[in-house]
Coordinates of C-alpha atoms and ligand atoms in Angstrom, one line a residue:
M1 CA 34.9 -57.4 -108.6
A2 CA 33.6 -57.1 -112.1
E3 CA 30.6 -55.0 -111.1
T4 CA 32.7 -52.6 -109.0
V5 CA 35.1 -52.2 -111.9
I6 CA 32.3 -51.4 -114.3
E7 CA 30.8 -48.9 -111.9
R8 CA 34.1 -47.2 -111.3
L9 CA 34.9 -47.0 -115.1
S10 CA 31.5 -45.6 -115.8
A11 CA 31.7 -43.0 -113.1
T12 CA 35.2 -41.9 -114.3
W13 CA 34.1 -41.6 -117.9
A14 CA 31.0 -39.7 -116.9
R15 CA 33.1 -37.1 -115.2
T16 CA 35.5 -36.9 -118.1
D17 CA 32.6 -36.2 -120.4
R18 CA 31.3 -33.6 -118.1
I19 CA 34.7 -31.8 -118.2
F20 CA 34.9 -31.9 -122.0
E21 CA 31.4 -30.4 -122.1
L22 CA 32.9 -27.3 -120.5
L23 CA 34.6 -26.6 -123.8
A24 CA 32.9 -24.5 -126.5
A25 CA 32.4 -26.4 -129.8
D26 CA 35.3 -24.6 -131.5
A27 CA 37.7 -25.0 -128.6
F28 CA 38.9 -28.6 -129.1
L29 CA 41.9 -27.4 -131.1
A30 CA 42.8 -24.7 -128.6
Q31 CA 46.1 -25.1 -126.9
P32 CA 46.1 -22.8 -123.9
I33 CA 49.4 -24.2 -122.6
A34 CA 52.0 -24.1 -125.4
L35 CA 53.8 -27.2 -124.1
R36 CA 50.7 -29.3 -124.0
H37 CA 48.7 -30.8 -126.9
P38 CA 45.3 -29.3 -127.8
F39 CA 42.3 -30.7 -126.1
I40 CA 41.4 -33.1 -128.9
F41 CA 44.5 -35.1 -128.1
Y42 CA 43.2 -35.9 -124.7
V43 CA 39.8 -37.0 -126.1
G44 CA 41.8 -39.7 -127.9
H45 CA 44.5 -40.2 -125.4
L46 CA 42.3 -41.5 -122.5
P47 CA 40.8 -44.3 -124.6
A48 CA 44.1 -45.1 -126.3
F49 CA 45.8 -45.5 -123.0
A50 CA 43.0 -47.9 -121.9
W51 CA 43.1 -49.8 -125.2
N52 CA 46.9 -50.1 -125.2
H53 CA 47.1 -51.4 -121.6
I54 CA 44.0 -53.5 -121.2
C55 CA 42.9 -54.8 -124.6
A56 CA 46.3 -54.9 -126.4
G57 CA 48.5 -55.2 -123.3
V58 CA 46.8 -57.8 -121.1
L59 CA 44.5 -59.5 -123.6
G60 CA 46.6 -59.2 -126.8
L61 CA 43.5 -58.3 -128.9
P62 CA 44.1 -57.1 -132.5
S63 CA 43.8 -53.4 -133.0
F64 CA 40.8 -51.9 -134.8
N65 CA 42.6 -48.5 -135.3
A66 CA 46.3 -48.9 -134.9
G67 CA 46.9 -45.4 -136.2
F68 CA 44.9 -43.9 -133.3
D69 CA 46.4 -46.3 -130.7
E70 CA 49.8 -44.8 -131.7
L71 CA 48.9 -41.2 -132.4
F72 CA 47.2 -40.8 -129.0
S73 CA 49.4 -43.1 -127.0
R74 CA 51.6 -40.6 -125.2
G75 CA 51.4 -36.9 -124.6
I76 CA 54.2 -34.4 -125.0
D77 CA 55.7 -33.9 -121.6
P78 CA 55.4 -30.3 -120.6
D79 CA 58.0 -30.8 -118.0
V80 CA 61.0 -32.0 -119.9
D81 CA 63.0 -29.3 -121.7
D82 CA 65.3 -31.9 -123.3
P83 CA 63.1 -34.2 -125.3
T84 CA 65.9 -36.5 -126.2
H85 CA 66.2 -37.4 -122.5
C86 CA 62.8 -39.0 -122.2
H87 CA 61.0 -41.9 -123.9
A88 CA 59.9 -41.2 -127.4
H89 CA 56.4 -39.9 -128.0
P90 CA 54.6 -39.9 -131.4
E91 CA 55.1 -37.1 -133.9
V92 CA 52.7 -34.2 -133.5
P93 CA 50.5 -34.5 -136.6
D94 CA 50.1 -31.6 -139.1
S95 CA 46.4 -31.7 -138.5
W96 CA 44.3 -33.7 -136.0
P97 CA 41.6 -36.1 -137.1
P98 CA 38.0 -34.8 -137.0
L99 CA 36.5 -34.8 -133.5
A100 CA 33.7 -37.1 -134.6
H101 CA 36.2 -39.8 -135.5
V102 CA 38.0 -39.5 -132.2
L103 CA 34.7 -39.7 -130.3
A104 CA 33.8 -42.8 -132.3
Y105 CA 37.2 -44.4 -131.4
R106 CA 36.6 -43.5 -127.7
D107 CA 33.1 -45.1 -127.7
R108 CA 34.4 -48.3 -129.4
V109 CA 37.3 -48.5 -126.9
R110 CA 35.0 -48.0 -123.9
A111 CA 32.7 -50.8 -125.1
A112 CA 35.7 -53.1 -125.6
V113 CA 37.0 -52.3 -122.1
L114 CA 33.7 -53.1 -120.6
D115 CA 33.6 -56.4 -122.5
S116 CA 37.1 -57.2 -121.4
V117 CA 36.5 -57.2 -117.6
D118 CA 35.8 -61.0 -117.3
A119 CA 38.6 -62.0 -119.5
V120 CA 41.1 -59.9 -117.5
V121 CA 39.8 -61.4 -114.2
E122 CA 40.5 -64.8 -115.7
R123 CA 44.1 -63.9 -116.3
A124 CA 44.7 -62.8 -112.7
G125 CA 46.8 -65.9 -112.1
T126 CA 49.1 -65.5 -115.0
Q127 CA 49.5 -61.7 -115.6
A128 CA 50.7 -59.3 -113.0
M129 CA 48.6 -56.4 -114.3
A130 CA 45.5 -58.5 -114.3
R131 CA 45.9 -59.4 -110.6
D132 CA 43.3 -57.7 -108.4
G133 CA 42.1 -55.7 -111.4
R134 CA 45.3 -53.6 -111.3
V135 CA 45.2 -52.6 -114.9
F136 CA 41.7 -51.2 -114.4
A137 CA 42.9 -49.2 -111.4
M138 CA 45.8 -47.9 -113.4
I139 CA 43.7 -46.7 -116.3
I140 CA 41.1 -45.2 -113.9
E141 CA 43.8 -43.3 -111.9
H142 CA 45.4 -42.2 -115.2
E143 CA 42.1 -40.8 -116.4
L144 CA 41.4 -39.1 -113.0
M145 CA 44.8 -37.4 -113.1
H146 CA 44.1 -36.2 -116.6
Q147 CA 40.8 -34.7 -115.5
E148 CA 42.7 -32.4 -113.3
T149 CA 45.3 -31.6 -116.0
L150 CA 42.4 -30.8 -118.4
L151 CA 40.9 -28.4 -115.8
Y152 CA 44.1 -26.5 -115.2
M153 CA 44.4 -26.2 -119.0
M154 CA 40.8 -24.9 -119.1
Q155 CA 41.7 -22.4 -116.3
Q156 CA 44.1 -20.8 -118.9
L157 CA 41.5 -20.8 -121.6
A158 CA 39.7 -17.6 -122.6
F159 CA 36.2 -17.3 -121.2
D160 CA 34.5 -17.3 -124.6
L161 CA 36.0 -20.7 -125.3
K162 CA 34.2 -22.2 -122.3
V163 CA 30.6 -23.0 -121.4
R164 CA 29.6 -22.3 -117.9
P165 CA 27.6 -25.3 -116.7
S166 CA 24.3 -24.9 -114.9
W167 CA 25.5 -27.3 -112.1
L168 CA 28.6 -25.2 -111.2
P169 CA 28.5 -24.5 -107.4
P170 CA 28.8 -20.8 -106.4
V171 CA 32.2 -19.8 -105.2
T172 CA 32.8 -19.8 -101.5
L173 CA 34.1 -16.4 -100.3
G174 CA 33.7 -16.6 -96.5
G175 CA 34.0 -18.9 -93.5
G176 CA 37.8 -19.3 -93.2
R177 CA 40.8 -17.3 -92.2
P178 CA 44.5 -17.9 -92.0
L179 CA 45.8 -19.4 -88.7
D180 CA 49.2 -19.2 -87.0
T181 CA 52.0 -21.7 -86.9
A182 CA 52.3 -25.1 -85.3
Q183 CA 55.3 -26.9 -83.8
V184 CA 56.0 -30.4 -85.0
P185 CA 58.5 -32.3 -82.8
A186 CA 61.3 -34.4 -84.2
G187 CA 60.3 -37.9 -85.2
T188 CA 60.2 -40.6 -87.9
A189 CA 58.1 -40.4 -91.0
T190 CA 57.3 -43.3 -93.3
L191 CA 57.3 -42.3 -97.0
G192 CA 56.0 -44.6 -99.7
A193 CA 54.4 -47.9 -99.3
A194 CA 55.2 -51.6 -99.3
L195 CA 53.8 -53.5 -102.4
T196 CA 51.5 -55.4 -100.1
D197 CA 50.0 -52.2 -98.6
L198 CA 48.2 -51.1 -101.7
G199 CA 45.9 -52.8 -104.2
F200 CA 47.3 -50.5 -106.8
G201 CA 50.0 -47.8 -106.6
W202 CA 52.3 -46.1 -109.1
D203 CA 56.0 -47.1 -109.4
N204 CA 57.2 -44.0 -107.5
E205 CA 55.2 -44.9 -104.4
F206 CA 57.3 -48.1 -103.7
P207 CA 59.0 -49.2 -101.6
S208 CA 58.5 -47.6 -98.2
V209 CA 61.3 -45.8 -96.4
Q210 CA 61.6 -44.4 -92.9
V211 CA 63.1 -40.9 -92.6
F212 CA 64.1 -39.1 -89.4
V213 CA 62.8 -35.5 -89.4
P214 CA 64.1 -32.9 -87.0
A215 CA 61.7 -30.6 -85.2
F216 CA 60.2 -27.7 -87.3
R217 CA 57.6 -25.0 -87.1
V218 CA 55.1 -24.8 -89.9
D219 CA 52.2 -22.6 -91.1
Q220 CA 48.9 -24.1 -90.0
T221 CA 47.3 -22.9 -93.2
P222 CA 48.6 -22.3 -96.7
V223 CA 49.7 -18.8 -97.8
T224 CA 46.7 -16.9 -99.0
N225 CA 46.2 -14.4 -101.8
R226 CA 46.1 -11.6 -99.2
Q227 CA 49.3 -12.7 -97.6
Y228 CA 51.0 -13.0 -101.0
L229 CA 49.8 -9.6 -102.0
D230 CA 52.0 -8.1 -99.2
F231 CA 55.0 -9.8 -100.8
V232 CA 54.0 -8.4 -104.3
T233 CA 53.5 -4.9 -103.0
D234 CA 56.8 -5.1 -101.1
G235 CA 58.5 -5.5 -104.4
G236 CA 58.9 -9.3 -104.1
Y237 CA 59.1 -9.8 -107.9
R238 CA 61.8 -7.0 -108.2
R239 CA 64.1 -8.1 -105.5
S240 CA 66.6 -10.6 -106.9
E241 CA 68.0 -11.4 -103.5
L242 CA 64.8 -13.2 -102.7
W243 CA 65.2 -15.6 -105.6
S244 CA 67.7 -18.3 -106.6
R245 CA 69.6 -17.4 -109.7
D246 CA 67.7 -19.9 -111.9
D247 CA 64.3 -18.8 -110.5
W248 CA 65.2 -15.2 -111.0
E249 CA 66.2 -15.6 -114.6
W250 CA 63.0 -17.6 -115.3
S251 CA 60.8 -15.0 -113.6
R252 CA 62.5 -12.1 -115.6
A253 CA 62.3 -14.1 -118.9
E254 CA 58.5 -14.6 -118.2
K255 CA 58.1 -11.0 -117.1
L256 CA 56.3 -12.1 -113.9
D257 CA 55.1 -9.5 -111.5
A258 CA 52.2 -11.4 -109.8
P259 CA 50.7 -14.9 -109.8
P260 CA 49.4 -16.0 -113.3
V261 CA 45.7 -15.9 -112.4
W262 CA 45.9 -12.4 -111.0
M263 CA 45.0 -9.6 -113.4
E264 CA 44.9 -5.8 -113.3
K265 CA 42.1 -3.8 -114.9
D266 CA 41.5 -0.1 -114.4
G267 CA 43.8 -0.1 -111.5
R268 CA 41.9 -2.9 -109.7
R269 CA 43.4 -6.3 -109.0
L270 CA 41.2 -9.2 -110.3
Y271 CA 41.3 -13.0 -109.9
R272 CA 40.7 -15.1 -112.9
G273 CA 38.7 -18.2 -111.8
L274 CA 37.6 -21.0 -114.1
F275 CA 34.4 -19.1 -115.1
D276 CA 34.5 -15.9 -113.2
L277 CA 36.5 -12.7 -112.9
L278 CA 36.4 -11.8 -109.2
P279 CA 37.8 -8.9 -107.3
L280 CA 41.1 -10.1 -105.7
D281 CA 39.8 -8.7 -102.4
S282 CA 36.9 -11.1 -102.4
V283 CA 39.2 -14.1 -102.6
A284 CA 41.8 -12.8 -100.3
D285 CA 41.5 -15.8 -98.0
W286 CA 41.9 -18.4 -100.8
P287 CA 45.3 -20.1 -101.0
V288 CA 47.5 -18.4 -103.6
Y289 CA 48.4 -20.7 -106.5
V290 CA 51.9 -20.1 -107.7
S291 CA 55.0 -22.0 -109.0
L292 CA 57.6 -23.4 -106.6
A293 CA 60.0 -20.6 -107.7
E294 CA 57.5 -18.0 -106.5
A295 CA 56.8 -19.9 -103.3
R296 CA 60.5 -20.0 -102.5
A297 CA 60.9 -16.3 -103.0
Y298 CA 57.9 -15.6 -100.7
A299 CA 59.3 -18.0 -98.1
R300 CA 62.7 -16.3 -98.2
W301 CA 61.0 -12.9 -97.9
Q302 CA 59.5 -14.3 -94.7
G303 CA 62.9 -15.6 -93.5
K304 CA 61.6 -19.1 -93.9
R305 CA 61.6 -21.9 -96.5
V306 CA 59.1 -24.2 -98.3
L307 CA 58.6 -27.5 -96.5
T308 CA 60.2 -30.8 -97.6
E309 CA 58.5 -34.1 -98.5
P310 CA 59.5 -35.7 -95.2
E311 CA 58.3 -32.6 -93.2
Y312 CA 55.0 -32.8 -95.1
H313 CA 54.7 -36.4 -93.9
R314 CA 55.5 -35.5 -90.3
A315 CA 53.1 -32.6 -90.3
A316 CA 50.3 -34.6 -92.0
F317 CA 50.5 -38.1 -90.6
G318 CA 52.6 -38.0 -87.4
D319 CA 51.0 -38.0 -84.0
P320 CA 52.2 -37.5 -80.4
T321 CA 52.0 -41.3 -79.6
G322 CA 54.6 -41.9 -82.3
A323 CA 52.1 -43.7 -84.6
E324 CA 51.4 -42.6 -88.1
R325 CA 47.9 -42.0 -89.5
A326 CA 46.5 -43.0 -92.8
F327 CA 45.2 -39.5 -93.3
P328 CA 45.9 -36.2 -91.5
W329 CA 42.5 -36.5 -89.7
G330 CA 42.9 -40.2 -88.8
A331 CA 41.7 -43.4 -90.4
A332 CA 38.3 -42.4 -91.8
A333 CA 38.0 -42.5 -95.6
P334 CA 38.3 -39.1 -97.2
D335 CA 35.1 -37.2 -97.6
E336 CA 33.8 -33.7 -97.9
R337 CA 34.3 -33.0 -94.2
H338 CA 38.0 -33.4 -94.5
G339 CA 38.9 -30.9 -97.2
N340 CA 38.3 -29.3 -100.5
F341 CA 39.0 -32.1 -103.0
D342 CA 37.0 -34.5 -105.2
F343 CA 35.3 -31.9 -107.3
Q344 CA 33.1 -30.5 -104.5
A345 CA 33.8 -26.8 -104.9
W346 CA 35.2 -26.6 -108.4
S347 CA 37.4 -23.7 -107.1
P348 CA 39.6 -22.9 -104.2
T349 CA 37.9 -22.1 -100.8
P350 CA 39.0 -19.9 -97.9
V351 CA 41.8 -21.4 -95.9
G352 CA 41.1 -22.7 -92.4
A353 CA 37.5 -23.5 -93.2
C354 CA 37.8 -27.2 -92.7
P355 CA 39.0 -27.9 -89.2
E356 CA 37.9 -31.5 -89.3
G357 CA 40.7 -32.2 -91.8
A358 CA 43.5 -30.9 -89.6
S359 CA 46.4 -33.1 -88.6
A360 CA 47.4 -34.2 -85.0
W361 CA 49.5 -31.0 -84.7
G362 CA 46.7 -28.7 -85.8
V363 CA 48.0 -28.2 -89.4
H364 CA 45.2 -27.6 -91.8
E365 CA 44.6 -28.4 -95.5
L366 CA 47.5 -30.7 -96.0
V367 CA 45.1 -32.6 -98.2
G368 CA 42.8 -30.5 -100.4
N369 CA 42.4 -26.9 -101.6
G370 CA 45.5 -27.2 -103.8
W371 CA 48.5 -29.5 -104.1
E372 CA 51.2 -28.8 -101.6
W373 CA 54.6 -27.8 -103.1
T374 CA 57.6 -29.4 -101.4
E375 CA 61.2 -28.5 -101.7
T376 CA 62.2 -32.1 -102.3
P377 CA 63.4 -33.1 -105.8
F378 CA 61.4 -36.0 -107.3
S379 CA 63.2 -39.3 -107.3
G380 CA 62.7 -42.9 -106.5
F381 CA 62.9 -44.2 -102.9
P382 CA 65.8 -46.5 -102.2
G383 CA 65.0 -49.8 -104.0
F384 CA 62.8 -48.0 -106.6
E385 CA 62.0 -50.2 -109.6
A386 CA 60.3 -49.0 -112.9
R387 CA 57.7 -51.7 -112.7
I388 CA 54.8 -50.6 -114.9
P389 CA 54.7 -52.9 -117.9
G390 CA 54.7 -50.9 -121.1
Y391 CA 55.4 -47.7 -119.2
P392 CA 59.0 -47.9 -117.9
G393 CA 59.5 -44.1 -117.9
Y394 CA 56.3 -43.2 -116.0
S395 CA 58.3 -41.8 -113.2
A396 CA 61.9 -42.4 -114.0
D397 CA 61.9 -39.9 -116.9
F398 CA 61.4 -37.2 -114.4
F399 CA 64.2 -38.1 -111.9
D400 CA 66.2 -35.2 -113.3
G401 CA 66.6 -32.9 -110.4
K402 CA 64.3 -30.3 -112.0
H403 CA 61.0 -31.8 -110.8
F404 CA 59.8 -31.4 -107.3
V405 CA 57.3 -33.5 -105.3
L406 CA 53.8 -32.2 -104.5
K407 CA 51.6 -33.9 -102.0
G408 CA 47.9 -33.9 -101.0
A409 CA 45.2 -32.9 -103.4
S410 CA 43.5 -29.9 -105.1
W411 CA 39.8 -29.3 -105.5
A412 CA 40.2 -31.2 -108.9
T413 CA 41.7 -34.3 -107.4
A414 CA 39.5 -37.3 -107.1
A415 CA 39.1 -38.9 -103.6
E416 CA 40.5 -42.2 -105.1
L417 CA 43.9 -40.5 -105.4
V418 CA 44.0 -39.3 -101.8
R419 CA 46.4 -41.7 -100.1
R420 CA 49.5 -41.2 -98.0
S421 CA 52.0 -42.5 -100.5
F422 CA 50.6 -40.7 -103.6
R423 CA 53.2 -38.3 -105.1
N424 CA 52.7 -35.7 -107.8
W425 CA 55.6 -33.8 -109.5
Y426 CA 56.2 -30.7 -111.5
Q427 CA 59.1 -28.4 -112.5
A428 CA 59.7 -25.5 -110.2
H429 CA 58.9 -23.2 -113.1
Y430 CA 55.6 -24.7 -114.1
P431 CA 53.0 -22.1 -113.1
Y432 CA 49.7 -23.8 -114.1
V433 CA 49.1 -26.4 -111.4
F434 CA 46.4 -25.9 -108.7
A435 CA 49.2 -25.8 -106.2
K436 CA 49.6 -23.9 -102.9
F437 CA 52.4 -23.8 -100.4
R438 CA 53.2 -23.0 -96.8
C439 CA 56.4 -21.9 -95.0
V440 CA 58.5 -23.7 -92.3
S441 CA 61.3 -22.7 -90.1
N442 CA 63.7 -24.9 -88.2
G443 CA 62.1 -25.8 -84.8
Ligands
FE2_1 FE1 48.5 -39.7 -120.0

């Protein structure tokens, strides 16, 4: 196991480094999303999390930089508007330490983590987080999730604060098209997982629960920029009757009149990608990335609604025999044939271009090309326990009725995170996620 752990750690760190290399030298203090820390925090946070859970947590090693362990231990949560409600996080400092000091801390932690692998394996019999290398899986998944967060922060960053890398694949503009709708018959969906099902899972994935789902009709492909443009030009952002009261007030306060990555210049609509400004027409078949509030308004405009978490499970994993699949396409491990995830494209791709990833009912892209918004508030399954040592609020801090479940994966989601029980969550008014949606109607 030790060799695999070391390989997985090294691969994860290599990608993190590649992502930070996308930043211009003077961009580490930039804070493109006001409710998130500047980038330098994340340079320190990833190693601090590893140190605190592996070296201090499992092995009880003495700290070599207690100040950094604490300063970088937890981020501000962009999703909680009442900070007294959640677990405390460290004070935001008046100024951040020099980048070179943070990088030196990172390197020292990485070396200590590599040195700790055998000692952790030896404690498998006595410490829950050491069993099956669980603590390593946790810090790797934590880092993989932050890679995506960093990229959607970079998506908001001005072009002159980013360095376009030579390895960036060209954007894909053709080869897909929106499809029609599919009927999913009534049946049972299994959400979550049993503890014995997974080598590692986050607290919110356990235990499993069976839910009966009535029949419904669902879009086979996510809503595209072109389809969404019809809503915009039909006055979708000016028609309060299409929005819930909360969503409407938020959209007015934010002065929204189109998705955040759309721009208008000299009367032309443009799309702001990570490194390119593209004519909106050219990316018309990419899924539109919007908040849940905007997705709901579009769905209401269509006389439909956004799908629920149980409906997502039925659409993705159900099949006509009554069995449930591990992945929409079957049992095969996720790879590039099945969808746009795992940093292949570094951008959205046209919808419907990946038929091999379709589910038994012919529903496409339930995994990949953007997280899938659901209309289900994030909460624990019956029997939920906050079970991560040293991190009791990982999920439970967000069981507040304001956060909603997202499923699947985006282009910036690592294949390691693609599993049926994995759940992501954001507020309905958080517009920065690489998140798409589709509509359903009662079948
Ligand atoms: Fe974190």
